[in-house]
Coordinates of C-alpha atoms in Angstrom, one line a residue:
X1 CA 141.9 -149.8 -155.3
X2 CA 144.2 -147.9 -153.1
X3 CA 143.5 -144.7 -154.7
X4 CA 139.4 -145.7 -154.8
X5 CA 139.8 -145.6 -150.7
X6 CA 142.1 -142.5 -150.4
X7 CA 139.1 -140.3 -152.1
X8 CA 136.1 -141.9 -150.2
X9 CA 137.8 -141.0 -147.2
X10 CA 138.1 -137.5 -148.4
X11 CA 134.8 -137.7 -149.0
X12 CA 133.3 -138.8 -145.9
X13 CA 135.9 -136.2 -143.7
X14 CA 134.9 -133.8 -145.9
X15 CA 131.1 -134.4 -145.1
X16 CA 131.5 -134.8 -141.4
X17 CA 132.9 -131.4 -141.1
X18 CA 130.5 -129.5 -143.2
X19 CA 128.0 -131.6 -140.5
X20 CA 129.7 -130.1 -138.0
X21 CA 130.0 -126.4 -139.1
X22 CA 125.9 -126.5 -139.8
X23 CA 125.7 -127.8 -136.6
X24 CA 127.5 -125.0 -134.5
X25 CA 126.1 -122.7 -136.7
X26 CA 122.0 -123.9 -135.8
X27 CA 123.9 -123.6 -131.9
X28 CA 125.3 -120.0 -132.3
X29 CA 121.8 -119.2 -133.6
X30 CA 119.7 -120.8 -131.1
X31 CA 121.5 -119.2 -128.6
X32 CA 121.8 -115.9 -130.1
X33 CA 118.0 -116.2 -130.1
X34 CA 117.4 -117.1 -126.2
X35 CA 119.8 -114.2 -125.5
X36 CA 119.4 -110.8 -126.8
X37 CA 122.0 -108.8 -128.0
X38 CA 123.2 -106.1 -125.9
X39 CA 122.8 -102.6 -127.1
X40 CA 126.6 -101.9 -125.4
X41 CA 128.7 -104.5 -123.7
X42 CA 129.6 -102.2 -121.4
X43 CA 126.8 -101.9 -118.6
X44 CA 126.3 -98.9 -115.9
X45 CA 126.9 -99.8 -112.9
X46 CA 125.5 -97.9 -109.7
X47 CA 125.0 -98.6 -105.7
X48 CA 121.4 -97.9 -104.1
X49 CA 120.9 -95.3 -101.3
X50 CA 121.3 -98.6 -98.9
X51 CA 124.7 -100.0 -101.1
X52 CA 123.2 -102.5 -102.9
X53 CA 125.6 -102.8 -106.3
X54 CA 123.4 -102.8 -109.8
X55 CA 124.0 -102.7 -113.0
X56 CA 122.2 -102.1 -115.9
X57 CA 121.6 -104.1 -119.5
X58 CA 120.0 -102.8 -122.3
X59 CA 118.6 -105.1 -125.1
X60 CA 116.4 -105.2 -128.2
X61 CA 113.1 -107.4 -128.5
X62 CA 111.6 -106.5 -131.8
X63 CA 110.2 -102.7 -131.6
X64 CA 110.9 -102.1 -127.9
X65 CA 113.8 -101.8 -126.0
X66 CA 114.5 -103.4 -123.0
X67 CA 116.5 -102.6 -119.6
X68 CA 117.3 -104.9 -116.9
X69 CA 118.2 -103.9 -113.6
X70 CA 120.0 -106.7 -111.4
X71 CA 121.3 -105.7 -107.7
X72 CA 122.9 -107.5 -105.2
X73 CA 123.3 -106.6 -101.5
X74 CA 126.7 -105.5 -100.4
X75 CA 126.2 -108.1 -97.3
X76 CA 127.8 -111.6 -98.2
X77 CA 125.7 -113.6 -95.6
X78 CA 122.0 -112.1 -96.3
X79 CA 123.0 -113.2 -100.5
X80 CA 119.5 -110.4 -101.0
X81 CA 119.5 -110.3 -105.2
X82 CA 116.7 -108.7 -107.1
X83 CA 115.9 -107.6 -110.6
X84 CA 113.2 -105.6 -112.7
X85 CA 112.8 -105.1 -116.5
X86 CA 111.7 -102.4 -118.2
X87 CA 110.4 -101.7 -121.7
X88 CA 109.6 -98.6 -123.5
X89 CA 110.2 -97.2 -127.2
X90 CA 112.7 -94.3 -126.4
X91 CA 114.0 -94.7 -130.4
X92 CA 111.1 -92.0 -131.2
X93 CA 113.2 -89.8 -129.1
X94 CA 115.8 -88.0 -131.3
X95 CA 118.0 -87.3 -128.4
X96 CA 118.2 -91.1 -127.7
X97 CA 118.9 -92.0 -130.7
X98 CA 122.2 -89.5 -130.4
X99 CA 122.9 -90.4 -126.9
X100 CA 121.7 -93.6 -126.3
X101 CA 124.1 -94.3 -123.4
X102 CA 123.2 -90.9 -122.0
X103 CA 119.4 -91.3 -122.0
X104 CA 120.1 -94.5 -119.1
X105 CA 122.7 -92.7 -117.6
X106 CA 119.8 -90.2 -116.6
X107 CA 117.3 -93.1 -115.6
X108 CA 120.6 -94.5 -113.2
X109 CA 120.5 -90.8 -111.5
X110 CA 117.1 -91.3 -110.2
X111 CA 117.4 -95.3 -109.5
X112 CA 120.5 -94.3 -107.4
X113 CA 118.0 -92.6 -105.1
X114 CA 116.1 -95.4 -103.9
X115 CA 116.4 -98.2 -101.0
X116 CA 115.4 -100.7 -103.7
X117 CA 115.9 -99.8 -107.3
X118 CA 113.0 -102.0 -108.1
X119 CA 110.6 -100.2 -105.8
X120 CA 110.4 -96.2 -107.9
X121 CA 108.3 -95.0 -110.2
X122 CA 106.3 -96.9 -112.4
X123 CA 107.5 -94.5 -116.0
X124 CA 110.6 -93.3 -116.1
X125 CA 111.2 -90.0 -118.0
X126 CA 114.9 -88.8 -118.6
X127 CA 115.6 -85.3 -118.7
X128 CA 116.4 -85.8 -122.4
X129 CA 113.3 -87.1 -123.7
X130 CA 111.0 -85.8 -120.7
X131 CA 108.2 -83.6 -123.2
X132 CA 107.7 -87.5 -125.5
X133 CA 104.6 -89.4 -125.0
X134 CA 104.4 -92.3 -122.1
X135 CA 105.3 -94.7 -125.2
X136 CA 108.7 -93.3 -125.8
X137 CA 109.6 -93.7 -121.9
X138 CA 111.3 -96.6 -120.1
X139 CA 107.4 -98.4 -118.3
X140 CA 108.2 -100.8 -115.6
X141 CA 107.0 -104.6 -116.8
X142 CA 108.3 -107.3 -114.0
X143 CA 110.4 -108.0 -110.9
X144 CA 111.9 -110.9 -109.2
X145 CA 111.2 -111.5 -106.1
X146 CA 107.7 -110.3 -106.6
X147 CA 107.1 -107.4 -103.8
X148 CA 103.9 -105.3 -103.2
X149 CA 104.1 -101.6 -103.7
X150 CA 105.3 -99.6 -100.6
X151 CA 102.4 -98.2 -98.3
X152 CA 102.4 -94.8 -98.2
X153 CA 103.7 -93.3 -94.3
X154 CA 101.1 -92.0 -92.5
X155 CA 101.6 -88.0 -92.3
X156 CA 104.0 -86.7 -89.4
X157 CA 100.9 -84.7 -87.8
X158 CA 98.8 -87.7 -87.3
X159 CA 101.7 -89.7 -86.0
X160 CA 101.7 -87.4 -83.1
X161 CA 98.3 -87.2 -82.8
X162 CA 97.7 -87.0 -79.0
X163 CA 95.5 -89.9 -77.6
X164 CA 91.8 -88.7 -77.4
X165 CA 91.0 -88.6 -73.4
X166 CA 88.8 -91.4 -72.0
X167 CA 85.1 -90.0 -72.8
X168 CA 83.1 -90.4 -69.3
X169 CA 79.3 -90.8 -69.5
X170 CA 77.1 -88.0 -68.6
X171 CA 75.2 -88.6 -66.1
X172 CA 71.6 -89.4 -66.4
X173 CA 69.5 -86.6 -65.8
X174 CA 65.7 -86.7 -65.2
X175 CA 63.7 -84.1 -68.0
X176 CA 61.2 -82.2 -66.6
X177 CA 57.8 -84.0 -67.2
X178 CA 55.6 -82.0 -69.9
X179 CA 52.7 -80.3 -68.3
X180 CA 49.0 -82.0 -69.5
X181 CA 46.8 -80.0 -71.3
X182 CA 44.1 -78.8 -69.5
X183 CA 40.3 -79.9 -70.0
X184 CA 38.3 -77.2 -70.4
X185 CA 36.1 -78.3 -67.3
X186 CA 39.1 -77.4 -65.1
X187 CA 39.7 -74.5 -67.1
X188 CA 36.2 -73.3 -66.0
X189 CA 36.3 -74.3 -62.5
X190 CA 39.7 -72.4 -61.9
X191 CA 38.7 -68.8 -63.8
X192 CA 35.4 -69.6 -61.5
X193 CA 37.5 -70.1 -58.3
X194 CA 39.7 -67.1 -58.9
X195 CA 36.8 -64.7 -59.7
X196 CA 35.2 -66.5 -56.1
X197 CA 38.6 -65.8 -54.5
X198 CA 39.6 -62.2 -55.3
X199 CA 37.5 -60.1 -53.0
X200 CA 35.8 -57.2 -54.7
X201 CA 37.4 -54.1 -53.7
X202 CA 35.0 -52.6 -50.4
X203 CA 34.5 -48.5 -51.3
X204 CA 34.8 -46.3 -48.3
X205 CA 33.0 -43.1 -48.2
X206 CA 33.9 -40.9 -45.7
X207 CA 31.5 -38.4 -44.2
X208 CA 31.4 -35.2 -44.7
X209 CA 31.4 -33.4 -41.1
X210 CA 28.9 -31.2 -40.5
X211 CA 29.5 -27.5 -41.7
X212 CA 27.3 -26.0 -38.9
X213 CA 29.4 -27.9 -36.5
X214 CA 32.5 -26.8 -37.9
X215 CA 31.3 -23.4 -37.8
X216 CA 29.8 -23.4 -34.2
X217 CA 33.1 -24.7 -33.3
X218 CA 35.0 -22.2 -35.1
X219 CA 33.3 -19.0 -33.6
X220 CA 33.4 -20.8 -30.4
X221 CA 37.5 -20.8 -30.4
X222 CA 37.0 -17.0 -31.7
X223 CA 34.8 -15.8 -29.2
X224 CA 34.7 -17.6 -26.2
X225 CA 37.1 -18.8 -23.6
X226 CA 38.6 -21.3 -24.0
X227 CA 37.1 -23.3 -20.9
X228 CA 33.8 -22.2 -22.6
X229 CA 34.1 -24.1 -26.1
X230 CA 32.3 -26.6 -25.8
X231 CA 29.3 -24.7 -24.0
X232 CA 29.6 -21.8 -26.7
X233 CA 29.9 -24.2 -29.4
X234 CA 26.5 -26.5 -28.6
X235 CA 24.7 -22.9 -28.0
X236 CA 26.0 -21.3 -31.4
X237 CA 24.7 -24.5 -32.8
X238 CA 21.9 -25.0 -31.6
X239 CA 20.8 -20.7 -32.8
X240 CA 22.4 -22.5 -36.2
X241 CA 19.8 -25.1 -36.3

């Protein structure tokens, strides 16, 4: 009997820990499933143009591969964290698949740049792989917190536009009224008045003088004293007539 008891309870300890091992195993799974593996364990780290510390993790879902961004601010009290995810198929890139680690290290260069590593381009293309198709490049999919897309500035020269000057209001000014046409009984009446009105032009004829005068006269200042003129001149005349 004693030796009937001694195997059932090898039995049972026996099936509690193969129960046991199945069951860590369906955990490890499960959670190897809600957390990708990580292409490296060891991330890039970078600060941002204001000092915010980031680093970067790259994973695997299915065909694509994925990159999270996660930044902090330096600034204890503010406690500012954000992150983005990217997703692209750089494996159709033959220099990725050589340098995988290189091809991110070239993204960080330009993420570096920015205020807010979240807030840059929309398709990154590394240096590396820059001549591959927008399908083999790193495409921006989400962010947390959700911001909207910076505005663009204003240029510098309409900054400093000068304020247009108050425009005063011309003064109202009074158009010449349009002349009426004309009947054509007016018409009439005024060509009518102005022949009426212009006097006609009065011809003078002057006289000849008489030529037996002028010549009585004449031989009189030739002839006769001078006293005697007129007396020679009305005689010489009168023998003319």
């Amino acid at each position: 009997m004693r030796a009937r008891m001694k195997m059932m309870m090898l039995l049972l300890l026996l099936v509690a820990a193969v129960c046991k091992s199945n069951a860590q195993s369906n955990d490890s799974s499960n959670d190897s499933k809600q957390q990708q593996p990580s292409v490296w364990d060891d991330t890039i780290r970078f600060d941002t143009k204001t000092k915010d510390s980031c680093t970067m993790a790259v994973s695997t879902a299915g065909n694509f591969t994925r990159l999270r961004v996660s930044c902090r601010a330096p600034s204890q009290t503010t406690g500012r964290s954000y992150y983005c995810d990217f997703q692209g198929k750089p494996t159709q890139c033959r220099a990725y698949n050589n340098s995988p680690r290189h091809y991110f290290t070239q993204m960080m260069w330009e993420l570096r740049k920015l205020k807010n590593a979240c807030q840059g381009a929309k398709i990154y293309r590394p240096h590396m792989c820059r001549k591959y198709s927008d399908e083999a490049q790193m495409t921006f999919l989400t962010s947390w917190p959700k911001t909207s897309a910076p505005k663009r500035s204003k240029p510098i020269q309409e900054q400093r536009k000068p304020a247009a000057p108050a425009q005063t209001k011309p003064t109202a000014t009074h158009k010449p009224a349009k002349p009426q046409p004309q009947t054509a009984k007016t018409q009439v009446g005024k060509s009518s008045q102005s022949k009426k009105g212009t006097p006609k032009p009065v011809k003078t004829t002057t006289r000849p003088t008489q030529e037996p005068a002028t010549s009585a006269s004449h031989l009189a200042t030739e002839y006769c004293w001078k006293s005697f003129h007129g007396l020679c001149s009305y005689v010489i005349s009168w023998f003319q007539n």
